[in-house]
Amino acid sequence: MPDYLDDLRLAHVLADAADAATMDRFKALDLKVETKPDMTPVSEADKAAEELIRGQLQRARPRDAVLGEEYGVEGTGPRRWVVDPIDGTKNYVRGVPVWATLIALTEAGEGGYQPVVGLVSAPALGRRWWAAKGHGAFTGRSLSQASRLQVSRVSSLPDASFAYSSLSGWEEQGRLDGFLDLTREVWRTRAYGDFWPYMLVAEGAVDICAEPELSLWDMAANAIVVTEAGGTFTGLDGRPGPHSGNAAASNGLLHDEMLGYLNRRG
């Protein structure tokens, strides 16, 4: 089995370059922000970070394809990098430090491209998380200064901490009643949002999290970090991996119960 460690080292190099670019423009008074056709914001920093990553991948992995949020898919083949230059752009443009660059390597397999390397870098928080297939998940400043991630062992919803992003998406899908029932059943709820709940699940600080509407670049890196930390990452339909257009992540022990609540439609 490939060990993917060279690809993981490259992901760190890519993240270092992206972090420098995004931090340079974070809280800049002259930051340029546009609205995309789907009415979500994109900043000049989103575009610059993705261009940087694509340029380095073109030099280091010219045979690999790249899928990014801002510039779509480029290239073909069994290996595809998936990039979200700034996950949490709305936070970024308002000066909230909860945003990250998400970088994943996926390989063609059953059920589509599957993540084999993932890295989540949140420089404004001073945090980074990563994983490679078969090698576990870690957090730290660098590959040499890292601690291994392990999901929690909480096995009862009344003892569980549940993280989410917002209420509106659940309401739009007719899932709000089940969502609210779940919030009443658990010990604690917090709306950390974006990439962070998944990393907290991987760390064992949060037990379950879910979002009703996502793109592949929002999920690919998160998915392998969670699973390599011993957790479970599926769509709301229960399908493993980041391909369902939505996501549910857990320590594995509470997953089916969580999905049961979230699939109740009002």
CSV table of C-alpha atoms in Angstrom, one decimal:
chain,number,residue,atom,x,y,z
A,1,MET,CA,0.0,0.0,0.0
A,2,PRO,CA,1.3,3.5,-0.8
A,3,ASP,CA,2.4,5.3,2.3
A,4,TYR,CA,1.5,8.8,1.1
A,5,LEU,CA,4.0,10.4,3.4
A,6,ASP,CA,5.7,12.3,0.6
A,7,ASP,CA,2.3,13.7,-0.4
A,8,LEU,CA,1.6,14.7,3.2
A,9,ARG,CA,5.0,16.5,3.4
A,10,LEU,CA,4.0,18.4,0.2
A,11,ALA,CA,0.6,19.3,1.7
A,12,HIS,CA,2.5,21.0,4.6
A,13,VAL,CA,4.6,22.9,2.1
A,14,LEU,CA,1.5,24.0,0.3
A,15,ALA,CA,-0.2,25.0,3.5
A,16,ASP,CA,2.8,27.0,4.6
A,17,ALA,CA,2.6,29.1,1.4
A,18,ALA,CA,-1.1,29.5,1.7
A,19,ASP,CA,-0.9,30.5,5.4
A,20,ALA,CA,1.6,33.3,4.5
A,21,ALA,CA,-0.7,34.6,1.8
A,22,THR,CA,-3.9,34.5,3.8
A,23,MET,CA,-2.4,35.9,7.0
A,24,ASP,CA,-0.9,38.8,5.1
A,25,ARG,CA,-4.3,40.0,4.0
A,26,PHE,CA,-6.3,39.0,7.1
A,27,LYS,CA,-7.9,42.1,8.6
A,28,ALA,CA,-6.5,44.3,5.8
A,29,LEU,CA,-8.6,47.4,5.5
A,30,ASP,CA,-8.3,47.3,1.6
A,31,LEU,CA,-9.2,43.6,1.2
A,32,LYS,CA,-11.2,43.2,-2.0
A,33,VAL,CA,-14.4,41.0,-1.6
A,34,GLU,CA,-16.7,40.0,-4.4
A,35,THR,CA,-20.0,38.1,-4.4
A,36,LYS,CA,-20.1,34.8,-6.4
A,37,PRO,CA,-23.2,33.7,-8.4
A,38,ASP,CA,-24.3,31.6,-5.4
A,39,MET,CA,-24.3,34.8,-3.3
A,40,THR,CA,-21.3,33.6,-1.2
A,41,PRO,CA,-18.3,36.0,-0.7
A,42,VAL,CA,-14.9,35.4,-2.2
A,43,SER,CA,-11.9,37.6,-1.4
A,44,GLU,CA,-8.7,38.3,-3.2
A,45,ALA,CA,-7.0,36.1,-0.6
A,46,ASP,CA,-9.1,33.1,-1.5
A,47,LYS,CA,-8.0,33.4,-5.1
A,48,ALA,CA,-4.4,34.2,-4.3
A,49,ALA,CA,-4.1,31.2,-2.0
A,50,GLU,CA,-5.6,28.8,-4.5
A,51,GLU,CA,-3.4,30.1,-7.3
A,52,LEU,CA,-0.3,29.6,-5.1
A,53,ILE,CA,-1.3,26.0,-4.3
A,54,ARG,CA,-2.1,25.2,-7.9
A,55,GLY,CA,1.2,26.6,-9.1
A,56,GLN,CA,3.2,24.6,-6.6
A,57,LEU,CA,1.2,21.4,-7.5
A,58,GLN,CA,1.9,22.0,-11.2
A,59,ARG,CA,5.6,22.0,-10.4
A,60,ALA,CA,5.7,19.2,-7.8
A,61,ARG,CA,2.9,16.9,-9.1
A,62,PRO,CA,2.3,17.8,-12.8
A,63,ARG,CA,0.5,14.5,-13.5
A,64,ASP,CA,-2.1,15.0,-10.8
A,65,ALA,CA,-5.4,16.7,-11.3
A,66,VAL,CA,-6.6,19.6,-9.1
A,67,LEU,CA,-10.1,20.6,-8.0
A,68,GLY,CA,-10.5,23.9,-6.2
A,69,GLU,CA,-13.4,26.0,-5.0
A,70,GLU,CA,-12.4,29.1,-7.0
A,71,TYR,CA,-11.0,27.7,-10.2
A,72,GLY,CA,-12.7,24.3,-10.7
A,73,VAL,CA,-11.1,21.1,-12.0
A,74,GLU,CA,-7.9,20.9,-14.0
A,75,GLY,CA,-6.3,17.7,-15.4
A,76,THR,CA,-7.4,14.1,-15.3
A,77,GLY,CA,-6.1,10.9,-13.8
A,78,PRO,CA,-6.4,8.7,-10.8
A,79,ARG,CA,-5.0,11.2,-8.3
A,80,ARG,CA,-6.8,14.5,-7.6
A,81,TRP,CA,-5.9,17.2,-5.1
A,82,VAL,CA,-9.0,19.0,-3.6
A,83,VAL,CA,-8.5,22.5,-2.3
A,84,ASP,CA,-10.6,25.0,-0.4
A,85,PRO,CA,-8.2,28.0,-0.1
A,86,ILE,CA,-10.3,29.6,2.7
A,87,ASP,CA,-12.9,27.6,4.4
A,88,GLY,CA,-14.9,30.2,6.4
A,89,THR,CA,-14.5,33.2,4.0
A,90,LYS,CA,-17.4,35.0,5.8
A,91,ASN,CA,-15.4,34.8,9.0
A,92,TYR,CA,-12.2,35.8,7.2
A,93,VAL,CA,-13.7,39.0,5.7
A,94,ARG,CA,-15.2,40.0,9.1
A,95,GLY,CA,-11.9,39.4,11.1
A,96,VAL,CA,-13.1,36.3,12.9
A,97,PRO,CA,-10.1,33.9,13.2
A,98,VAL,CA,-12.1,30.7,12.6
A,99,TRP,CA,-11.1,29.9,9.0
A,100,ALA,CA,-8.7,27.4,7.4
A,101,THR,CA,-7.1,26.2,4.2
A,102,LEU,CA,-8.2,22.7,3.4
A,103,ILE,CA,-6.0,20.5,1.3
A,104,ALA,CA,-6.7,16.8,0.4
A,105,LEU,CA,-5.3,14.3,-2.0
A,106,THR,CA,-7.9,11.9,-3.3
A,107,GLU,CA,-7.5,8.7,-5.4
A,108,ALA,CA,-9.9,7.1,-7.7
A,109,GLY,CA,-11.7,4.1,-6.2
A,110,GLU,CA,-15.0,2.5,-5.5
A,111,GLY,CA,-17.7,5.1,-5.1
A,112,GLY,CA,-15.5,7.9,-6.6
A,113,TYR,CA,-12.4,9.6,-5.5
A,114,GLN,CA,-11.5,8.8,-1.9
A,115,PRO,CA,-9.3,11.0,0.4
A,116,VAL,CA,-5.9,9.5,1.2
A,117,VAL,CA,-4.2,12.7,2.6
A,118,GLY,CA,-5.8,15.6,4.4
A,119,LEU,CA,-4.5,18.8,6.0
A,120,VAL,CA,-6.4,21.6,7.7
A,121,SER,CA,-4.4,24.7,8.5
A,122,ALA,CA,-5.9,27.5,10.6
A,123,PRO,CA,-3.1,30.0,10.9
A,124,ALA,CA,-5.1,32.7,12.7
A,125,LEU,CA,-5.8,30.1,15.4
A,126,GLY,CA,-2.2,28.9,15.3
A,127,ARG,CA,-3.5,25.3,14.7
A,128,ARG,CA,-2.9,22.6,12.1
A,129,TRP,CA,-4.3,19.1,11.7
A,130,TRP,CA,-3.4,16.4,9.2
A,131,ALA,CA,-3.7,12.7,8.3
A,132,ALA,CA,-2.6,10.1,5.8
A,133,LYS,CA,-4.3,6.9,5.0
A,134,GLY,CA,-3.1,4.1,7.4
A,135,HIS,CA,-0.9,6.5,9.4
A,136,GLY,CA,-3.3,8.1,11.8
A,137,ALA,CA,-4.2,11.7,12.4
A,138,PHE,CA,-2.1,14.4,14.1
A,139,THR,CA,-2.1,18.0,15.2
A,140,GLY,CA,0.8,20.3,15.9
A,141,ARG,CA,3.1,22.9,14.6
A,142,SER,CA,4.9,20.6,12.1
A,143,LEU,CA,5.4,17.0,11.2
A,144,SER,CA,8.1,16.7,13.8
A,145,GLN,CA,6.2,18.5,16.5
A,146,ALA,CA,2.9,16.7,16.6
A,147,SER,CA,0.5,14.7,18.9
A,148,ARG,CA,-1.8,11.9,17.7
A,149,LEU,CA,-5.5,12.5,17.5
A,150,GLN,CA,-8.1,10.2,19.0
A,151,VAL,CA,-11.8,10.5,19.1
A,152,SER,CA,-13.8,10.4,22.3
A,153,ARG,CA,-15.4,7.3,23.9
A,154,VAL,CA,-18.6,9.0,24.9
A,155,SER,CA,-21.3,6.4,24.1
A,156,SER,CA,-24.5,8.1,25.3
A,157,LEU,CA,-26.2,11.1,23.6
A,158,PRO,CA,-27.1,12.7,27.0
A,159,ASP,CA,-23.4,12.8,27.7
A,160,ALA,CA,-22.4,14.1,24.2
A,161,SER,CA,-21.3,17.5,22.9
A,162,PHE,CA,-22.8,18.4,19.5
A,163,ALA,CA,-21.3,21.0,17.2
A,164,TYR,CA,-23.0,22.5,14.1
A,165,SER,CA,-22.8,25.6,11.9
A,166,SER,CA,-26.2,27.3,11.7
A,167,LEU,CA,-29.9,26.6,11.8
A,168,SER,CA,-31.1,27.9,8.4
A,169,GLY,CA,-29.8,25.0,6.3
A,170,TRP,CA,-31.6,22.5,8.4
A,171,GLU,CA,-34.8,24.5,8.2
A,172,GLU,CA,-34.6,24.8,4.4
A,173,GLN,CA,-34.3,21.0,4.1
A,174,GLY,CA,-37.2,20.3,6.4
A,175,ARG,CA,-34.9,18.7,8.9
A,176,LEU,CA,-35.1,21.3,11.6
A,177,ASP,CA,-37.5,19.4,13.9
A,178,GLY,CA,-35.1,16.4,14.1
A,179,PHE,CA,-32.1,18.7,14.5
A,180,LEU,CA,-33.8,20.5,17.5
A,181,ASP,CA,-34.8,17.2,19.0
A,182,LEU,CA,-31.1,16.1,18.8
A,183,THR,CA,-30.0,19.4,20.5
A,184,ARG,CA,-32.4,18.7,23.4
A,185,GLU,CA,-31.1,15.1,23.8
A,186,VAL,CA,-27.4,15.9,24.0
A,187,TRP,CA,-25.5,17.4,27.0
A,188,ARG,CA,-24.1,20.4,25.1
A,189,THR,CA,-24.4,22.2,21.8
A,190,ARG,CA,-22.1,24.8,20.3
A,191,ALA,CA,-22.1,26.4,16.8
A,192,TYR,CA,-18.4,26.5,16.1
A,193,GLY,CA,-19.0,26.2,12.3
A,194,ASP,CA,-17.0,25.3,9.2
A,195,PHE,CA,-14.0,23.0,9.5
A,196,TRP,CA,-13.6,23.4,13.3
A,197,PRO,CA,-16.3,20.9,14.6
A,198,TYR,CA,-14.7,18.1,12.6
A,199,MET,CA,-11.3,18.8,14.0
A,200,LEU,CA,-12.8,18.9,17.5
A,201,VAL,CA,-14.4,15.5,16.9
A,202,ALA,CA,-11.0,14.2,15.8
A,203,GLU,CA,-9.4,15.6,19.0
A,204,GLY,CA,-12.1,14.0,21.2
A,205,ALA,CA,-13.2,17.4,22.4
A,206,VAL,CA,-16.6,17.2,20.6
A,207,ASP,CA,-18.5,13.9,20.0
A,208,ILE,CA,-20.8,14.6,17.1
A,209,CYS,CA,-21.2,17.2,14.4
A,210,ALA,CA,-23.1,17.7,11.1
A,211,GLU,CA,-23.9,20.1,8.3
A,212,PRO,CA,-26.8,19.9,5.9
A,213,GLU,CA,-25.2,21.3,2.7
A,214,LEU,CA,-21.6,21.2,1.6
A,215,SER,CA,-19.3,20.8,-1.4
A,216,LEU,CA,-16.5,18.2,-1.8
A,217,TRP,CA,-13.8,20.8,-1.0
A,218,ASP,CA,-15.4,21.5,2.3
A,219,MET,CA,-15.2,17.9,3.3
A,220,ALA,CA,-12.4,15.9,1.7
A,221,ALA,CA,-9.6,16.9,4.2
A,222,ASN,CA,-11.9,16.8,7.2
A,223,ALA,CA,-13.1,13.3,6.3
A,224,ILE,CA,-9.8,11.6,6.5
A,225,VAL,CA,-8.7,13.5,9.6
A,226,VAL,CA,-11.8,12.3,11.4
A,227,THR,CA,-11.6,8.7,10.2
A,228,GLU,CA,-7.8,8.3,10.8
A,229,ALA,CA,-8.5,9.6,14.4
A,230,GLY,CA,-10.8,6.6,14.8
A,231,GLY,CA,-14.1,8.4,14.0
A,232,THR,CA,-16.8,8.0,11.4
A,233,PHE,CA,-17.5,10.5,8.6
A,234,THR,CA,-20.5,10.0,6.3
A,235,GLY,CA,-23.2,11.9,4.5
A,236,LEU,CA,-26.6,12.3,6.2
A,237,ASP,CA,-27.6,9.3,4.0
A,238,GLY,CA,-25.0,7.2,5.9
A,239,ARG,CA,-22.7,6.8,2.9
A,240,PRO,CA,-19.1,6.8,4.0
A,241,GLY,CA,-16.9,9.6,2.8
A,242,PRO,CA,-17.3,13.2,1.5
A,243,HIS,CA,-19.6,12.6,-1.5
A,244,SER,CA,-23.2,13.1,-0.2
A,245,GLY,CA,-23.4,16.9,-0.4
A,246,ASN,CA,-23.6,17.1,3.4
A,247,ALA,CA,-21.8,15.6,6.3
A,248,ALA,CA,-22.1,13.9,9.7
A,249,ALA,CA,-19.0,13.1,11.8
A,250,SER,CA,-18.8,11.4,15.1
A,251,ASN,CA,-16.7,9.2,17.4
A,252,GLY,CA,-18.5,6.3,15.8
A,253,LEU,CA,-20.3,5.2,18.9
A,254,LEU,CA,-23.1,7.8,18.4
A,255,HIS,CA,-23.3,8.0,14.6
A,256,ASP,CA,-26.4,6.0,13.9
A,257,GLU,CA,-28.4,7.7,16.7
A,258,MET,CA,-27.3,11.1,15.3
A,259,LEU,CA,-28.4,10.2,11.8
A,260,GLY,CA,-31.7,9.0,13.1
A,261,TYR,CA,-32.5,12.4,14.5
A,262,LEU,CA,-31.2,14.4,11.5
A,263,ASN,CA,-33.2,12.4,9.0
A,264,ARG,CA,-36.5,13.1,10.7
A,265,ARG,CA,-38.3,15.5,8.3
A,266,GLY,CA,-41.0,17.9,9.5
